[in-house]
Amino acid sequence: MHYYSEQDIRDIVAAVVAREGGASVPSGEKVPVEASARHVHLTAADAEKLFGPGHGLTPKRDLSQPGQYLSEERVKLVTAKGEFSNVAVLGPLRKETQVELSLTDARALGISAPVNLSGDLTGAGDVVIVGPKGVVEARGSVIAARAHIHMTPEDARRFAVHDGQKVSLKIEGTVRPVTVHDVVIRVDKSFALAAHLDFDEANAAGGLGKDAAGRIVK
């Protein structure tokens, strides 16, 4: 019979971790995963241009993040190469207008869109937003949202991660289990635990059901 030394056991564990691409922490706990379709965030001024003076946004359905909602309003995105109609507008109103597309959407419209976290418009592309009452030339507004995980400070302590940290997310229970890399942790006391992917990433997994979940892998 062969007896393993403590160092032997450490070497075996290290080899397994390396082969599996890291350790999921905490063991057995998963993060809800949601797919985010193309959508627009508007300033109050741009909302008035698109929908009329004094017009804000009309909440239709709450989203997973507290205070965020899908509005009744819809817009059209237009470029010289094409257009998307019936694009969702999310509330509440923001300080800067932002258009979030998948890279596939951006290419279809001929837009060069950077992969940024929401709120970072560095290098953002241009698009024309058309509403029922007017038009907005939204220059420097289009990004492809980087995959990220919302969590509270308590969640961050439980998962042993910190704000801004990049992790991998192993998505399970889908037609095509995949691991998404460079997923950014976003921590705020107002958040609810959820990972957000765009439709390109969700489609790579064969689509996400309402109970889709993933494991954080460091």
Coordinates of N, CA and C in Angstrom, one line a residue:
M1 N 0.8 -1.2 0.0 CA 0.0 0.0 0.0 C 0.9 1.2 0.0
H2 N 0.5 2.2 -0.9 CA 1.2 3.5 -0.9 C 0.6 4.5 0.0
Y3 N 1.5 5.1 0.8 CA 1.0 6.2 1.7 C 1.5 7.5 1.1
Y4 N 0.5 8.5 1.0 CA 0.8 9.8 0.5 C 1.3 10.7 1.6
S5 N 2.3 11.4 1.4 CA 2.8 12.5 2.3 C 1.9 13.7 2.2
E6 N 2.0 14.6 3.1 CA 1.3 15.9 3.0 C 1.6 16.6 1.7
Q7 N 2.9 16.6 1.3 CA 3.3 17.3 0.1 C 2.7 16.6 -1.1
D8 N 2.6 15.3 -1.1 CA 2.0 14.6 -2.2 C 0.5 15.0 -2.4
I9 N -0.2 15.1 -1.3 CA -1.6 15.5 -1.3 C -1.7 16.9 -1.9
R10 N -0.8 17.8 -1.4 CA -0.9 19.2 -1.9 C -0.6 19.2 -3.4
D11 N 0.3 18.4 -3.9 CA 0.6 18.4 -5.3 C -0.5 17.9 -6.1
I12 N -1.2 16.9 -5.6 CA -2.4 16.3 -6.3 C -3.5 17.4 -6.4
V13 N -3.8 18.0 -5.3 CA -4.8 19.1 -5.3 C -4.5 20.2 -6.2
A14 N -3.2 20.6 -6.2 CA -2.8 21.7 -7.1 C -3.0 21.3 -8.6
A15 N -2.7 20.0 -8.9 CA -2.8 19.5 -10.3 C -4.3 19.5 -10.7
V16 N -5.2 19.1 -9.8 CA -6.6 19.1 -10.1 C -7.1 20.5 -10.3
V17 N -6.7 21.4 -9.4 CA -7.2 22.8 -9.6 C -6.7 23.4 -10.9
A18 N -5.5 23.1 -11.2 CA -5.0 23.6 -12.5 C -5.7 23.1 -13.7
R19 N -6.0 21.8 -13.6 CA -6.7 21.1 -14.7 C -8.1 21.6 -14.9
E20 N -8.8 21.9 -13.8 CA -10.2 22.4 -13.8 C -10.3 23.9 -14.0
G21 N -9.1 24.6 -14.0 CA -9.2 26.0 -14.3 C -9.4 26.9 -13.1
G22 N -9.3 26.3 -11.9 CA -9.5 27.1 -10.7 C -10.5 26.5 -9.8
A23 N -10.7 27.1 -8.6 CA -11.6 26.5 -7.6 C -12.9 27.4 -7.5
S24 N -14.0 26.8 -7.5 CA -15.3 27.5 -7.3 C -15.4 27.8 -5.9
V25 N -15.7 29.1 -5.5 CA -15.8 29.5 -4.2 C -17.1 30.3 -4.0
P26 N -17.9 30.0 -3.0 CA -17.9 28.9 -2.1 C -18.4 27.6 -2.8
S27 N -18.0 26.5 -2.2 CA -18.4 25.2 -2.8 C -19.9 25.1 -2.9
G28 N -20.4 24.8 -4.1 CA -21.8 24.4 -4.3 C -22.7 25.6 -4.5
E29 N -22.2 26.9 -4.3 CA -23.1 28.0 -4.4 C -23.0 28.6 -5.8
K30 N -24.1 29.0 -6.3 CA -24.2 29.5 -7.7 C -24.7 30.9 -7.8
V31 N -24.5 31.5 -8.9 CA -25.0 32.9 -9.2 C -26.0 32.9 -10.3
P32 N -27.2 33.5 -10.1 CA -28.2 33.5 -11.1 C -27.6 34.3 -12.4
V33 N -27.9 33.7 -13.6 CA -27.3 34.3 -14.8 C -28.5 34.8 -15.7
E34 N -28.4 36.0 -16.1 CA -29.4 36.6 -17.0 C -28.8 37.1 -18.3
A35 N -29.5 37.1 -19.4 CA -29.1 37.6 -20.7 C -29.7 39.0 -20.9
S36 N -28.9 39.9 -21.3 CA -29.4 41.3 -21.5 C -29.5 41.5 -23.0
A37 N -30.7 41.8 -23.5 CA -30.9 42.1 -24.9 C -30.5 43.6 -25.2
R38 N -30.4 43.9 -26.5 CA -30.1 45.3 -26.8 C -31.1 46.3 -26.2
H39 N -30.5 47.4 -25.7 CA -31.4 48.3 -25.0 C -30.7 49.7 -24.9
V40 N -31.5 50.7 -24.5 CA -31.0 52.1 -24.4 C -31.3 52.6 -23.0
H41 N -30.4 53.4 -22.5 CA -30.6 54.3 -21.3 C -30.6 55.7 -21.8
L42 N -31.5 56.6 -21.3 CA -31.6 57.9 -21.8 C -31.4 59.0 -20.7
T43 N -31.0 60.1 -21.1 CA -31.0 61.3 -20.2 C -32.4 61.9 -20.3
A44 N -32.7 62.7 -19.3 CA -34.1 63.4 -19.3 C -34.2 64.2 -20.6
A45 N -33.2 64.9 -21.0 CA -33.3 65.8 -22.1 C -33.5 65.0 -23.4
D46 N -32.8 63.9 -23.5 CA -33.0 63.0 -24.7 C -34.4 62.4 -24.7
A47 N -34.9 62.0 -23.5 CA -36.2 61.4 -23.5 C -37.3 62.4 -24.0
E48 N -37.1 63.7 -23.6 CA -38.0 64.7 -24.1 C -38.0 64.9 -25.6
K49 N -36.7 64.8 -26.1 CA -36.6 65.0 -27.6 C -37.3 63.8 -28.3
L50 N -37.2 62.6 -27.8 CA -37.7 61.4 -28.4 C -39.2 61.3 -28.2
F51 N -39.7 61.6 -27.0 CA -41.1 61.3 -26.7 C -42.0 62.5 -26.4
G52 N -41.4 63.7 -26.5 CA -42.2 64.9 -26.3 C -41.9 65.7 -25.0
P53 N -42.1 67.0 -25.0 CA -41.8 67.8 -23.8 C -42.5 67.3 -22.5
G54 N -41.8 67.2 -21.5 CA -42.3 66.8 -20.2 C -42.5 65.3 -20.1
H55 N -42.1 64.5 -21.1 CA -42.3 63.1 -21.1 C -41.1 62.4 -20.5
G56 N -41.3 61.6 -19.4 CA -40.3 60.8 -18.8 C -40.4 59.4 -19.3
L57 N -40.2 58.4 -18.5 CA -40.3 57.0 -18.8 C -41.5 56.4 -18.0
T58 N -42.2 55.5 -18.6 CA -43.3 54.8 -18.0 C -42.9 53.4 -17.6
P59 N -42.8 53.1 -16.3 CA -42.4 51.8 -15.9 C -43.4 50.7 -16.3
K60 N -42.8 49.6 -16.9 CA -43.7 48.5 -17.3 C -43.4 47.3 -16.4
R61 N -42.1 47.0 -16.1 CA -41.8 45.8 -15.4 C -40.5 46.0 -14.7
D62 N -40.4 45.6 -13.4 CA -39.2 45.7 -12.6 C -38.2 44.7 -13.1
L63 N -36.9 45.1 -13.1 CA -35.8 44.2 -13.4 C -35.2 43.7 -12.2
S64 N -34.2 42.8 -12.3 CA -33.6 42.1 -11.2 C -32.9 43.1 -10.2
Q65 N -32.3 44.1 -10.8 CA -31.6 45.1 -10.0 C -32.5 46.1 -9.4
P66 N -32.5 46.3 -8.1 CA -33.4 47.2 -7.4 C -33.4 48.6 -8.0
G67 N -34.6 49.1 -8.3 CA -34.8 50.4 -8.9 C -34.7 50.5 -10.4
Q68 N -34.3 49.4 -11.0 CA -34.2 49.4 -12.5 C -35.5 48.8 -13.1
Y69 N -35.9 49.3 -14.2 CA -37.1 48.8 -14.8 C -37.1 48.9 -16.3
L70 N -37.9 48.0 -16.9 CA -38.2 48.1 -18.4 C -39.3 49.1 -18.5
S71 N -39.2 50.0 -19.5 CA -40.2 51.0 -19.7 C -41.2 50.6 -20.8
E72 N -42.3 51.3 -20.9 CA -43.2 51.1 -22.0 C -42.7 51.7 -23.3
E73 N -41.8 52.6 -23.2 CA -41.3 53.3 -24.4 C -40.4 52.4 -25.2
R74 N -40.4 52.7 -26.5 CA -39.5 52.0 -27.5 C -38.9 53.0 -28.4
V75 N -37.8 52.6 -29.0 CA -37.1 53.5 -30.0 C -36.6 52.7 -31.1
K76 N -36.1 53.4 -32.1 CA -35.5 52.8 -33.3 C -34.0 53.3 -33.3
L77 N -33.1 52.3 -33.6 CA -31.7 52.7 -33.8 C -31.3 52.6 -35.2
V78 N -30.7 53.7 -35.8 CA -30.5 53.8 -37.2 C -29.0 54.2 -37.5
T79 N -28.5 53.6 -38.5 CA -27.2 54.0 -39.0 C -27.3 53.9 -40.6
A80 N -26.2 54.3 -41.2 CA -26.2 54.3 -42.7 C -26.3 52.8 -43.2
K81 N -26.0 51.9 -42.4 CA -25.9 50.5 -42.8 C -27.2 49.7 -42.5
G82 N -28.0 50.2 -41.5 CA -29.2 49.4 -41.1 C -29.9 50.0 -40.0
E83 N -30.9 49.3 -39.4 CA -31.7 49.8 -38.3 C -32.2 48.6 -37.5
F84 N -32.5 48.9 -36.2 CA -33.2 48.0 -35.3 C -34.4 48.8 -34.8
S85 N -35.6 48.2 -34.9 CA -36.8 48.8 -34.4 C -37.2 48.2 -33.1
N86 N -38.1 48.8 -32.4 CA -38.7 48.3 -31.2 C -37.7 48.0 -30.1
V87 N -36.7 48.9 -30.0 CA -35.6 48.6 -29.0 C -36.0 49.1 -27.6
A88 N -35.8 48.3 -26.6 CA -36.2 48.6 -25.2 C -35.5 49.8 -24.7
V89 N -36.2 50.6 -23.9 CA -35.6 51.7 -23.1 C -35.7 51.3 -21.6
L90 N -34.6 51.3 -20.9 CA -34.6 51.0 -19.5 C -34.5 52.2 -18.6
G91 N -35.2 52.2 -17.5 CA -35.2 53.3 -16.5 C -34.5 52.9 -15.3
P92 N -34.2 53.8 -14.4 CA -34.5 55.3 -14.5 C -33.7 56.0 -15.5
L93 N -34.0 57.3 -15.7 CA -33.2 58.2 -16.5 C -31.8 58.3 -16.0
R94 N -30.8 58.6 -16.9 CA -29.4 58.6 -16.5 C -28.8 60.0 -16.8
K95 N -27.6 60.2 -16.4 CA -26.8 61.4 -16.7 C -26.3 61.4 -18.1
E96 N -26.1 60.2 -18.7 CA -25.6 60.1 -20.0 C -26.4 59.1 -20.8
T97 N -26.7 59.3 -22.0 CA -27.4 58.4 -22.9 C -26.4 57.3 -23.3
Q98 N -26.9 56.0 -23.1 CA -26.0 54.9 -23.4 C -26.8 53.8 -24.2
V99 N -26.2 53.3 -25.2 CA -26.9 52.2 -26.0 C -26.0 51.0 -25.9
E100 N -26.6 49.9 -25.5 CA -25.9 48.6 -25.2 C -26.4 47.6 -26.3
L101 N -25.4 47.2 -27.1 CA -25.6 46.2 -28.1 C -24.7 45.0 -27.9
S102 N -25.0 43.8 -28.5 CA -24.0 42.8 -28.6 C -23.1 43.2 -29.8
L103 N -21.9 42.5 -29.8 CA -21.0 42.8 -30.9 C -21.6 42.4 -32.3
T104 N -22.4 41.4 -32.3 CA -23.1 41.0 -33.5 C -24.1 42.1 -34.0
D105 N -24.8 42.7 -33.0 CA -25.7 43.8 -33.3 C -24.9 45.0 -33.9
A106 N -23.8 45.3 -33.2 CA -23.0 46.4 -33.6 C -22.5 46.2 -35.0
R107 N -22.0 45.0 -35.4 CA -21.5 44.8 -36.7 C -22.6 44.9 -37.8
A108 N -23.8 44.5 -37.4 CA -24.9 44.5 -38.3 C -25.2 46.0 -38.7
L109 N -25.0 46.9 -37.7 CA -25.3 48.3 -38.0 C -24.0 49.1 -38.4
G110 N -22.9 48.4 -38.5 CA -21.7 49.0 -39.0 C -21.0 49.9 -37.9
I111 N -21.3 49.6 -36.7 CA -20.8 50.4 -35.6 C -19.6 49.7 -34.9
S112 N -18.5 50.4 -34.7 CA -17.4 49.9 -33.9 C -17.6 50.2 -32.5
A113 N -18.0 49.2 -31.7 CA -18.3 49.4 -30.3 C -17.3 48.7 -29.4
P114 N -16.8 49.4 -28.4 CA -15.9 48.8 -27.4 C -16.6 47.9 -26.4
V115 N -15.9 47.0 -25.9 CA -16.5 46.1 -24.8 C -16.1 46.8 -23.5
N116 N -17.1 47.5 -22.9 CA -16.9 48.3 -21.7 C -17.9 47.9 -20.7
L117 N -17.6 48.2 -19.4 CA -18.6 48.2 -18.4 C -19.6 49.3 -18.6
S118 N -20.9 49.0 -18.2 CA -21.9 50.0 -18.3 C -21.5 51.3 -17.6
G119 N -21.7 52.4 -18.2 CA -21.3 53.7 -17.6 C -19.9 54.2 -18.2
D120 N -19.2 53.3 -18.8 CA -17.9 53.7 -19.4 C -18.1 53.8 -20.9
L121 N -18.1 55.1 -21.3 CA -18.3 55.4 -22.7 C -17.0 55.7 -23.5
T122 N -15.9 55.3 -22.9 CA -14.6 55.5 -23.6 C -14.6 54.8 -25.0
G123 N -14.4 55.5 -26.0 CA -14.3 54.9 -27.4 C -15.7 54.5 -27.9
A124 N -16.8 54.9 -27.3 CA -18.1 54.4 -27.7 C -18.5 54.9 -29.1
G125 N -19.3 54.1 -29.8 CA -19.7 54.4 -31.1 C -20.9 55.3 -31.2
D126 N -21.2 55.7 -32.5 CA -22.3 56.6 -32.7 C -23.5 55.9 -33.3
V127 N -24.7 56.4 -33.0 CA -25.9 55.9 -33.6 C -27.0 57.0 -33.5
V128 N -28.0 56.9 -34.4 CA -29.1 57.8 -34.4 C -30.3 57.1 -33.7
I129 N -30.9 57.8 -32.7 CA -32.0 57.2 -32.0 C -33.3 57.9 -32.4
V130 N -34.2 57.2 -32.9 CA -35.5 57.8 -33.4 C -36.6 57.4 -32.5
G131 N -37.4 58.4 -32.0 CA -38.6 58.2 -31.2 C -39.8 58.7 -32.0
P132 N -41.0 58.6 -31.4 CA -42.2 59.0 -32.0 C -42.3 60.6 -32.2
K133 N -41.5 61.3 -31.4 CA -41.6 62.8 -31.4 C -40.3 63.4 -31.9
G134 N -39.3 62.7 -32.1 CA -38.0 63.4 -32.5 C -36.9 62.4 -32.6
V135 N -35.7 63.0 -32.9 CA -34.5 62.2 -33.2 C -33.3 62.7 -32.3
V136 N -32.5 61.8 -31.9 CA -31.3 62.2 -31.1 C -30.1 61.6 -31.8
E137 N -29.1 62.4 -32.1 CA -27.8 61.9 -32.6 C -26.9 61.6 -31.5
A138 N -26.9 60.3 -31.1 CA -26.2 59.8 -29.9 C -24.8 59.5 -30.2
R139 N -24.0 60.5 -30.3 CA -22.5 60.3 -30.6 C -21.8 59.8 -29.3
G140 N -20.9 58.9 -29.5 CA -20.2 58.3 -28.4 C -21.1 57.7 -27.3
S141 N -22.0 56.9 -27.8 CA -23.0 56.3 -26.8 C -23.1 54.8 -26.9
V142 N -22.5 54.1 -27.9 CA -22.7 52.7 -28.1 C -21.6 51.9 -27.6
I143 N -21.9 50.9 -26.7 CA -20.9 50.0 -26.2 C -21.5 48.5 -26.3
A144 N -20.6 47.6 -26.2 CA -21.0 46.2 -25.9 C -20.7 46.0 -24.5
A145 N -21.7 45.7 -23.7 CA -21.5 45.6 -22.2 C -20.6 44.4 -21.8
R146 N -19.6 44.7 -21.1 CA -18.7 43.6 -20.6 C -19.5 42.7 -19.6
A147 N -19.3 41.4 -19.7 CA -20.0 40.5 -18.7 C -19.6 40.9 -17.3
H148 N -20.6 40.9 -16.4 CA -20.3 41.3 -15.0 C -21.2 40.6 -14.1
I149 N -20.9 40.7 -12.8 CA -21.7 40.1 -11.7 C -22.0 41.2 -10.7
H150 N -23.3 41.5 -10.5 CA -23.7 42.4 -9.5 C -23.8 41.6 -8.1
M151 N -23.3 42.2 -7.1 CA -23.4 41.6 -5.7 C -23.3 42.7 -4.7
T152 N -23.8 42.3 -3.5 CA -23.7 43.2 -2.3 C -22.4 43.0 -1.6
P153 N -22.0 43.9 -0.7 CA -20.8 43.6 0.0 C -20.8 42.3 0.8
E154 N -22.0 41.9 1.3 CA -22.1 40.6 2.0 C -21.8 39.4 1.0
D155 N -22.4 39.6 -0.2 CA -22.1 38.5 -1.2 C -20.6 38.5 -1.5
A156 N -20.0 39.6 -1.7 CA -18.6 39.6 -2.0 C -17.7 38.9 -0.9
R157 N -18.1 39.2 0.3 CA -17.4 38.5 1.4 C -17.6 37.0 1.3
R158 N -18.8 36.6 1.0 CA -19.2 35.1 0.9 C -18.4 34.5 -0.2
F159 N -18.3 35.1 -1.3 CA -17.6 34.6 -2.5 C -16.1 34.9 -2.5
A160 N -15.7 35.6 -1.5 CA -14.2 36.0 -1.3 C -13.7 36.7 -2.6
V161 N -14.5 37.7 -3.0 CA -14.1 38.5 -4.2 C -14.2 40.0 -3.8
H162 N -13.7 40.8 -4.7 CA -13.8 42.3 -4.4 C -14.2 43.0 -5.7
D163 N -14.7 44.3 -5.5 CA -15.2 45.1 -6.6 C -14.1 45.3 -7.6
G164 N -14.4 45.1 -8.9 CA -13.4 45.3 -9.9 C -12.6 44.1 -10.3
Q165 N -12.7 43.0 -9.5 CA -12.0 41.8 -9.7 C -12.5 41.1 -11.0
K166 N -11.6 40.5 -11.7 CA -12.1 39.7 -12.9 C -12.0 38.2 -12.5
V167 N -13.1 37.5 -12.8 CA -13.2 36.1 -12.6 C -13.7 35.4 -13.8
S168 N -13.8 34.1 -13.8 CA -14.5 33.3 -14.8 C -15.8 32.8 -14.3
L169 N -16.7 32.6 -15.1 CA -18.1 32.2 -14.7 C -18.4 30.9 -15.5
K170 N -18.5 29.8 -14.8 CA -18.8 28.5 -15.4 C -20.3 28.3 -15.4
I171 N -20.9 28.4 -16.6 CA -22.4 28.3 -16.7 C -22.8 26.9 -16.9
E172 N -23.7 26.4 -16.1 CA -24.1 25.0 -16.1 C -25.6 24.9 -16.4
G173 N -26.0 23.7 -16.7 CA -27.5 23.4 -16.9 C -28.0 24.0 -18.2
T174 N -27.2 24.2 -19.2 CA -27.6 24.8 -20.5 C -27.3 23.7 -21.6
V175 N -27.8 24.0 -22.8 CA -27.5 23.1 -23.9 C -26.0 22.9 -24.1
R176 N -25.3 24.0 -24.0 CA -23.9 24.0 -24.2 C -23.2 24.7 -23.0
P177 N -22.8 23.9 -22.0 CA -22.1 24.5 -20.8 C -20.9 25.2 -21.3
V178 N -20.7 26.5 -20.9 CA -19.5 27.2 -21.3 C -19.0 28.0 -20.1
T179 N -17.7 28.4 -20.2 CA -17.1 29.3 -19.2 C -16.8 30.6 -19.8
V180 N -17.3 31.7 -19.2 CA -17.0 33.0 -19.7 C -15.9 33.6 -18.9
H181 N -14.9 34.2 -19.6 CA -13.8 34.7 -18.8 C -13.8 36.2 -18.8
D182 N -13.0 36.8 -17.9 CA -12.9 38.2 -17.7 C -14.2 38.8 -17.3
V183 N -14.9 38.2 -16.4 CA -16.2 38.7 -15.9 C -15.9 39.6 -14.7
V184 N -16.4 40.8 -14.7 CA -16.0 41.8 -13.7 C -17.0 41.8 -12.5
I185 N -16.5 41.7 -11.3 CA -17.3 41.8 -10.1 C -17.6 43.2 -9.9
R186 N -18.9 43.5 -9.6 CA -19.4 44.9 -9.3 C -20.1 44.8 -8.0
V187 N -19.6 45.5 -7.0 CA -20.1 45.5 -5.6 C -20.7 46.8 -5.2
D188 N -22.0 46.7 -4.7 CA -22.7 47.9 -4.2 C -23.8 47.4 -3.3
K189 N -24.0 48.1 -2.2 CA -25.1 47.7 -1.3 C -26.5 47.7 -1.9
S190 N -26.6 48.4 -3.0 CA -27.9 48.5 -3.7 C -28.2 47.4 -4.7
F191 N -27.2 46.5 -4.9 CA -27.3 45.5 -6.0 C -28.0 44.3 -5.4
A192 N -28.5 43.4 -6.4 CA -29.0 42.1 -6.1 C -28.1 41.1 -6.8
L193 N -27.8 40.0 -6.3 CA -26.9 39.0 -6.9 C -27.4 38.5 -8.2
A194 N -26.6 38.8 -9.3 CA -27.0 38.3 -10.6 C -25.8 38.6 -11.6
A195 N -25.6 37.6 -12.5 CA -24.6 37.8 -13.5 C -25.3 38.3 -14.8
H196 N -24.7 39.2 -15.5 CA -25.4 39.7 -16.7 C -24.4 39.4 -17.9
L197 N -25.0 38.7 -18.9 CA -24.3 38.5 -20.2 C -25.1 39.1 -21.3
D198 N -24.4 39.4 -22.5 CA -25.2 39.8 -23.6 C -25.7 38.6 -24.4
F199 N -26.4 38.9 -25.5 CA -27.0 37.7 -26.2 C -26.0 36.9 -26.9
D200 N -24.9 37.5 -27.4 CA -23.8 36.6 -28.0 C -23.3 35.6 -27.0
E201 N -23.0 36.0 -25.8 CA -22.5 35.1 -24.7 C -23.6 34.1 -24.4
A202 N -24.9 34.5 -24.2 CA -25.9 33.6 -23.9 C -26.2 32.6 -25.0
N203 N -26.1 33.0 -26.2 CA -26.3 32.1 -27.3 C -25.2 31.1 -27.4
A204 N -24.0 31.5 -27.0 CA -22.9 30.5 -27.0 C -23.2 29.3 -26.1
A205 N -24.0 29.6 -25.1 CA -24.4 28.5 -24.1 C -25.7 27.8 -24.6
G206 N -26.2 28.1 -25.8 CA -27.4 27.5 -26.2 C -28.6 28.2 -25.7
G207 N -28.5 29.4 -25.2 CA -29.6 30.1 -24.6 C -29.7 29.9 -23.1
L208 N -30.3 30.9 -22.4 CA -30.4 30.8 -20.9 C -31.9 30.7 -20.6
G209 N -32.2 29.8 -19.7 CA -33.5 29.7 -19.2 C -33.6 30.6 -18.0
K210 N -34.8 30.7 -17.4 CA -35.1 31.6 -16.2 C -34.3 31.1 -15.0
D211 N -33.9 29.9 -14.9 CA -33.2 29.4 -13.8 C -31.7 29.1 -14.1
A212 N -31.2 29.8 -15.1 CA -29.8 29.6 -15.4 C -28.9 30.1 -14.3
A213 N -27.8 29.4 -14.1 CA -26.9 29.8 -13.0 C -25.5 29.4 -13.3
G214 N -24.5 30.0 -12.7 CA -23.1 29.8 -12.9 C -22.3 29.8 -11.6
R215 N -21.1 29.2 -11.7 CA -20.2 29.2 -10.6 C -19.0 30.1 -10.9
I216 N -18.7 30.9 -9.8 CA -17.5 31.7 -10.0 C -16.3 30.9 -9.8
V217 N -15.3 31.1 -10.8 CA -14.1 30.4 -10.8 C -13.0 31.4 -10.8
K218 N -12.1 31.4 -9.8 CA -11.0 32.3 -9.8 C -9.9 31.9 -10.7

